[in-house]
Short mmCIF file of C-alpha atoms in Angstrom, two decimals:
data_model
loop_
_atom_site.label_atom_id
_atom_site.label_comp_id
_atom_site.label_asym_id
_atom_site.label_seq_id
_atom_site.Cartn_x
_atom_site.Cartn_y
_atom_site.Cartn_z
CA MET B 1 92.20 108.36 -135.06
CA ARG B 2 92.16 108.11 -138.84
CA PRO B 3 92.62 111.80 -139.72
CA SER B 4 95.80 111.92 -137.55
CA LEU B 5 97.62 110.22 -140.44
CA THR B 6 97.62 113.62 -142.13
CA GLN B 7 99.36 115.11 -139.09
CA VAL B 8 101.99 112.35 -139.11
CA CYS B 9 102.66 112.88 -142.83
CA SER B 10 103.13 116.59 -142.17
CA LYS B 11 105.42 115.92 -139.21
CA TYR B 12 107.79 113.74 -141.22
CA LYS B 13 107.26 115.67 -144.49
CA ALA B 14 106.36 112.35 -146.09
CA TRP B 15 103.27 113.18 -148.13
CA LYS B 16 104.78 111.69 -151.26
CA LEU B 17 105.86 108.55 -149.40
CA ASN B 18 102.67 107.84 -147.45
CA GLY B 19 100.11 110.37 -148.65
CA LEU B 20 97.85 107.66 -150.10
CA HIS B 21 97.18 106.21 -146.65
CA ALA B 22 96.22 109.66 -145.38
CA PHE B 23 93.86 110.05 -148.36
CA VAL B 24 92.32 106.64 -147.61
CA ALA B 25 91.78 107.77 -144.01
CA VAL B 26 89.79 110.75 -145.28
CA LEU B 27 87.73 108.47 -147.54
CA PHE B 28 86.90 106.14 -144.66
CA THR B 29 85.98 109.06 -142.41
CA ALA B 30 83.59 110.35 -145.07
CA GLY B 31 82.22 106.86 -145.73
CA TYR B 32 81.39 106.12 -142.10
CA ALA B 33 79.94 109.61 -141.64
CA VAL B 34 77.56 108.96 -144.54
CA ARG B 35 76.80 105.50 -143.12
CA GLU B 36 75.86 107.08 -139.79
CA ALA B 37 73.63 109.62 -141.52
CA GLY B 38 72.03 106.83 -143.53
CA ALA B 39 71.10 105.01 -140.31
CA PHE B 40 68.18 107.42 -140.04
CA TYR B 41 66.92 106.24 -143.45
CA TYR B 42 67.60 102.52 -143.18
CA ILE B 43 64.10 101.47 -144.31
CA TYR B 44 63.85 101.49 -148.09
CA ASN B 45 61.01 103.52 -149.56
CA LYS B 46 60.64 103.62 -153.33
CA HIS B 47 59.09 107.08 -153.01
CA ASP B 48 62.07 108.42 -151.04
CA GLU B 49 65.46 107.87 -152.65
CA ARG B 50 67.49 109.22 -149.74
CA SER B 51 68.00 105.78 -148.18
CA LEU B 52 69.37 104.41 -151.46
CA ILE B 53 71.59 107.47 -152.02
CA PHE B 54 73.09 107.18 -148.53
CA TYR B 55 73.63 103.44 -148.99
CA ILE B 56 75.34 103.68 -152.39
CA THR B 57 77.52 106.61 -151.31
CA ASN B 58 78.82 104.95 -148.15
CA GLN B 59 79.38 101.66 -149.97
CA VAL B 60 81.45 103.33 -152.69
CA LEU B 61 83.55 105.33 -150.21
CA ILE B 62 84.23 102.28 -148.04
CA TYR B 63 84.92 99.93 -150.95
CA ILE B 64 87.48 102.11 -152.74
CA GLY B 65 89.64 102.56 -149.62
CA PRO B 66 91.33 99.13 -149.26
CA PRO B 67 92.59 98.95 -152.89
CA LEU B 68 94.16 102.38 -152.44
CA SER B 69 95.73 101.14 -149.19
CA GLU B 70 97.23 98.26 -151.17
CA LEU B 71 98.60 100.74 -153.69
CA GLY B 72 100.03 102.82 -150.84
CA ASN B 73 101.78 99.72 -149.51
CA TYR B 74 103.24 99.01 -152.93
CA HIS B 75 104.47 102.60 -153.14
CA ILE B 76 106.27 102.19 -149.81
CA LEU B 77 107.68 98.82 -150.93
CA GLY B 78 108.95 100.54 -154.07
CA ARG B 79 110.75 103.09 -151.89
CA VAL B 80 112.39 100.23 -149.96
CA PHE B 81 113.47 98.74 -153.30
CA ALA B 82 114.98 102.10 -154.26
CA TYR B 83 116.70 102.39 -150.88
CA ILE B 84 118.53 99.08 -151.36
CA PRO B 85 118.51 98.77 -155.18
CA TRP B 86 121.28 96.17 -155.24
CA LEU B 87 118.93 93.76 -153.42
CA SER B 88 115.74 94.74 -155.23
CA PRO B 89 113.97 91.87 -157.06
CA PHE B 90 111.98 94.35 -159.14
CA ALA B 91 112.65 97.72 -160.79
CA PRO B 92 111.55 100.30 -158.15
CA GLU B 93 110.22 102.78 -160.72
CA LYS B 94 107.89 100.14 -162.20
CA VAL B 95 106.18 99.16 -158.94
CA PHE B 96 103.74 102.08 -158.74
CA THR B 97 103.03 102.01 -162.49
CA ILE B 98 102.24 98.31 -162.84
CA PHE B 99 100.28 97.82 -159.64
CA GLY B 100 98.70 101.26 -159.96
CA SER B 101 97.25 100.12 -163.28
CA LEU B 102 95.83 97.01 -161.62
CA MET B 103 94.33 99.09 -158.82
CA GLY B 104 92.75 101.36 -161.44
CA LEU B 105 91.04 98.27 -162.86
CA VAL B 106 89.96 97.23 -159.36
CA GLU B 107 88.46 100.64 -158.62
CA GLY B 108 86.55 100.61 -161.90
CA LEU B 109 85.12 97.17 -161.16
CA ASN B 110 84.33 98.22 -157.59
CA GLY B 111 82.45 101.33 -158.64
CA LEU B 112 80.32 99.52 -161.21
CA GLY B 113 79.82 96.50 -158.95
CA VAL B 114 78.58 98.53 -155.99
CA ALA B 115 76.28 100.56 -158.22
CA PHE B 116 74.70 97.42 -159.70
CA THR B 117 74.43 95.47 -156.43
CA SER B 118 72.69 98.46 -154.84
CA ASN B 119 69.90 98.26 -157.42
CA PRO B 120 66.61 97.64 -155.57
CA THR B 121 65.46 94.93 -157.98
CA GLY B 122 66.35 93.26 -161.25
CA ASN B 123 69.13 91.21 -162.79
CA LYS B 124 71.68 94.02 -162.41
CA GLN B 125 72.39 92.74 -158.91
CA GLU B 126 73.89 89.55 -160.34
CA ILE B 127 76.06 91.57 -162.73
CA GLY B 128 77.20 93.70 -159.80
CA LYS B 129 78.04 90.58 -157.78
CA ILE B 130 80.24 89.26 -160.61
CA LEU B 131 82.03 92.61 -160.97
CA VAL B 132 82.70 92.89 -157.23
CA LEU B 133 84.01 89.30 -157.08
CA ALA B 134 86.25 90.04 -160.08
CA SER B 135 87.68 93.11 -158.35
CA LEU B 136 88.26 91.11 -155.16
CA GLY B 137 89.97 88.39 -157.19
CA VAL B 138 92.39 90.95 -158.66
CA GLN B 139 93.00 92.35 -155.17
CA LEU B 140 93.88 88.90 -153.83
CA CYS B 141 96.30 88.33 -156.72
CA VAL B 142 97.93 91.70 -156.03
CA ILE B 143 98.28 90.84 -152.33
CA ILE B 144 99.86 87.46 -153.13
CA SER B 145 102.28 89.20 -155.53
CA PHE B 146 103.13 91.67 -152.79
CA PHE B 147 103.99 88.94 -150.29
CA ALA B 148 106.13 87.19 -152.92
CA LEU B 149 108.14 90.34 -153.76
CA ALA B 150 108.48 91.45 -150.13
CA THR B 151 109.57 87.97 -149.02
CA LEU B 152 112.15 87.75 -151.79
CA LEU B 153 113.56 91.12 -150.74
CA TYR B 154 113.56 90.11 -147.08
CA VAL B 155 115.45 86.87 -147.82
CA ARG B 156 118.09 88.79 -149.77
CA TYR B 157 118.27 91.38 -147.01
CA ARG B 158 118.87 88.71 -144.35
CA LYS B 159 121.51 86.95 -146.46
CA ALA B 160 123.36 90.24 -146.91
CA ASN B 161 123.67 90.55 -143.09
CA ILE B 162 122.63 94.20 -143.06
CA ALA B 163 122.20 95.56 -139.54
CA ASN B 164 119.57 98.13 -140.47
CA LYS B 165 116.48 98.08 -138.26
CA ALA B 166 114.72 100.68 -140.40
CA ILE B 167 114.39 98.29 -143.35
CA SER B 168 113.19 95.34 -141.25
CA THR B 169 110.70 97.56 -139.38
CA VAL B 170 109.17 98.91 -142.59
CA LEU B 171 108.98 95.43 -144.14
CA ASN B 172 107.35 93.94 -141.04
CA THR B 173 104.85 96.81 -140.97
CA LEU B 174 104.04 96.18 -144.63
CA TYR B 175 103.51 92.48 -143.86
CA MET B 176 101.08 93.30 -141.05
CA SER B 177 99.24 95.90 -143.12
CA MET B 178 98.79 93.57 -146.09
CA SER B 179 97.66 90.76 -143.77
CA LEU B 180 94.89 93.01 -142.42
CA ILE B 181 93.82 93.91 -145.96
CA LEU B 182 93.90 90.20 -146.87
CA ILE B 183 91.53 89.37 -143.99
CA ARG B 184 89.19 92.12 -145.16
CA SER B 185 89.32 90.89 -148.78
CA ILE B 186 88.58 87.28 -147.81
CA TYR B 187 85.60 88.50 -145.78
CA ARG B 188 84.27 90.37 -148.82
CA VAL B 189 84.75 87.33 -151.06
CA VAL B 190 82.78 85.14 -148.64
CA GLU B 191 80.11 87.83 -148.37
CA HIS B 192 79.54 88.08 -152.12
CA ALA B 193 79.98 84.37 -152.82
CA GLY B 194 76.79 83.66 -150.86
CA ASN B 195 73.22 84.61 -151.65
CA THR B 196 73.20 88.37 -152.24
CA SER B 197 70.26 88.76 -154.63
CA MET B 198 67.42 90.64 -153.00
CA ASP B 199 64.22 92.51 -153.60
CA LEU B 200 64.11 95.34 -151.08
CA GLY B 201 60.34 95.20 -151.12
CA ASN B 202 60.16 91.48 -150.33
CA GLU B 203 60.68 90.79 -146.60
CA HIS B 204 60.69 86.98 -147.02
CA GLU B 205 63.46 87.20 -149.65
CA LEU B 206 65.52 89.49 -147.44
CA GLN B 207 65.44 86.89 -144.63
CA SER B 208 66.96 84.30 -146.99
CA LEU B 209 70.09 86.39 -147.48
CA SER B 210 73.50 85.19 -146.29
CA PRO B 211 73.99 85.82 -142.52
CA ILE B 212 77.02 87.96 -143.39
CA MET B 213 74.68 90.28 -145.29
CA ARG B 214 71.98 90.30 -142.60
CA TYR B 215 74.07 90.77 -139.45
CA GLU B 216 76.15 93.93 -139.27
CA TRP B 217 78.65 92.70 -136.68
CA TYR B 218 80.49 90.81 -139.42
CA PHE B 219 81.09 94.13 -141.15
CA TYR B 220 82.35 95.84 -138.01
CA VAL B 221 84.73 92.99 -137.14
CA PHE B 222 86.17 92.09 -140.54
CA GLU B 223 85.89 95.41 -142.40
CA ALA B 224 85.82 98.33 -139.97
CA THR B 225 88.16 96.86 -137.34
CA THR B 226 90.78 95.59 -139.79
CA MET B 227 90.93 98.91 -141.63
CA LEU B 228 91.06 100.84 -138.35
CA LEU B 229 93.96 98.67 -137.18
CA ASN B 230 95.68 99.29 -140.51
CA SER B 231 95.33 103.03 -140.00
CA ILE B 232 96.66 102.83 -136.43
CA LEU B 233 99.56 100.70 -137.67
CA TRP B 234 100.72 103.39 -140.10
CA ASN B 235 100.27 106.07 -137.45
CA VAL B 236 102.61 104.23 -135.08
CA PHE B 237 105.12 102.89 -137.62
CA HIS B 238 105.02 105.67 -140.18
CA PRO B 239 107.63 105.01 -142.92
CA GLY B 240 108.75 108.64 -142.67
CA ARG B 241 110.37 107.72 -139.34
CA PHE B 242 112.55 105.05 -140.92
CA LEU B 243 113.12 105.82 -144.59
CA PRO B 244 114.68 108.98 -146.04
CA THR B 245 112.21 110.94 -148.12
CA ASP B 246 114.87 112.06 -150.61
CA LYS B 247 116.57 109.95 -153.29
CA SER B 248 119.34 108.62 -151.07
CA PHE B 249 120.05 104.91 -151.03
CA LEU B 250 122.09 102.48 -148.99
CA SER B 251 125.46 101.33 -150.28
CA GLU B 252 126.41 97.66 -150.26
CA ASP B 253 128.25 97.97 -146.96
CA GLY B 254 124.84 98.38 -145.31
CA VAL B 255 125.95 101.49 -143.41
CA THR B 256 126.81 104.32 -145.80
CA GLU B 257 124.07 106.26 -147.55
CA MET B 258 124.66 107.61 -151.03
CA ILE B 259 123.19 111.05 -151.59
CA PHE B 260 122.37 112.32 -155.06
CA PRO B 261 123.53 115.82 -156.08
CA LYS B 262 121.77 118.65 -154.30
CA ASP B 263 120.49 120.20 -157.52
CA LEU B 264 118.47 117.03 -158.19
CA THR B 265 117.10 116.22 -154.75
CA HIS B 266 116.85 119.50 -152.85
CA GLN B 267 115.39 121.80 -155.44
CA ARG B 268 112.04 123.39 -154.78
CA LEU B 269 109.05 121.53 -156.14
CA SER B 270 108.03 123.28 -159.35
CA LEU B 271 104.46 123.55 -160.59
CA THR B 272 105.34 121.09 -163.36
CA GLN B 273 106.61 118.52 -160.86
CA LEU B 274 103.58 119.05 -158.65
CA GLY B 275 101.30 118.58 -161.64
CA ARG B 276 103.06 115.36 -162.64
CA PHE B 277 102.76 114.00 -159.11
CA ILE B 278 99.02 114.78 -158.98
CA MET B 279 98.45 113.17 -162.38
CA GLN B 280 100.41 110.09 -161.24
CA ILE B 281 97.99 109.67 -158.34
CA LEU B 282 94.85 110.34 -160.40
CA THR B 283 95.90 107.93 -163.18
CA PHE B 284 97.28 105.25 -160.82
CA GLY B 285 100.81 105.63 -162.21
CA LEU B 286 99.97 105.55 -165.94
CA TRP B 287 100.84 109.21 -166.52
CA SER B 288 104.61 108.63 -166.42
CA GLN B 289 104.31 105.88 -169.02
CA ILE B 290 102.31 108.01 -171.44
CA PHE B 291 104.35 111.17 -170.79
CA PRO B 292 107.78 110.07 -169.50
CA ASN B 293 109.81 112.65 -167.63
CA ARG B 294 112.98 113.68 -169.42
CA PRO B 295 115.70 114.58 -166.90
CA PRO B 296 117.74 117.63 -167.84
CA ASN B 297 121.02 115.98 -166.79
CA PRO B 298 122.91 113.39 -168.86
CA PRO B 299 123.13 109.79 -167.60
CA GLY B 300 126.56 110.38 -166.07
CA ALA B 301 125.44 113.38 -164.03
CA LEU B 302 125.07 111.28 -160.91
CA ASP B 303 128.70 110.17 -160.89
CA GLY B 304 129.54 112.93 -158.45
CA ALA B 305 127.12 111.73 -155.81
CA SER B 306 128.22 112.38 -152.27
CA PHE B 307 128.23 110.02 -149.35
CA GLN B 308 127.34 110.27 -145.72
CA SER B 309 127.53 107.85 -142.86
CA ASN B 310 124.23 106.36 -141.73
CA VAL B 311 125.46 105.33 -138.31
#
């Protein structure tokens, strides 16, 4: 089910709009494949590092997915802001940059935290626990900020009496997606807030672990199921079905779409543009701040924008 997100992105030609969710689907597929392979090496042996390698690899792949899903949701929210800029509570072009930077911090904390908590023995486990909790704390703050921005936009949208089901559908889908990620994040906070310190060679100490750590069904219900539902959600309500992938935006009458000049929106993607887009993803949006793009057209070049009815 997860890899079909790539097919949906291709169908609607919406890789730039929702490509992050497709990438997350690939990460989860790889993570659970490694987890399945590691099931054959579930007993830790200090003379055989394969069990530890499988464990660390699947943990990293599974942990880095949800923050990227959050970033993907923010990217889609930014496109909604750009589609109705006169109602936007936040500059659309800043959404990916600001929250991408926060997600970069989260991924760094996640990577270090998982590496330390996977240590067989020693005090590094406690350091890892603190790092993971810090990353989850940032994630929760980002989710709360998302709900605040999306709700403010929704209130303005309702007050404007716009009869546009596409906007409400995308916003409702974003609400559901972020709610699923919130459930997953709360589960992870509860998991790491309990007793997580362990010596893999001490059976008595392992039995004193938090039940959430000892029983795998918690993981399958609150991690695997929520992320699977999130993937299915974006397969069914893909934003490419509802939002234009070009730079068009809705005028204040709520019906007419304004289309930018063809030479700006319908030109072929150059290698430079492709490179900038890739670097934006790899640097979580920081690339455009360090190396801002200088448009070849003067500020008034968009005055000749054309219009089309969106009925």
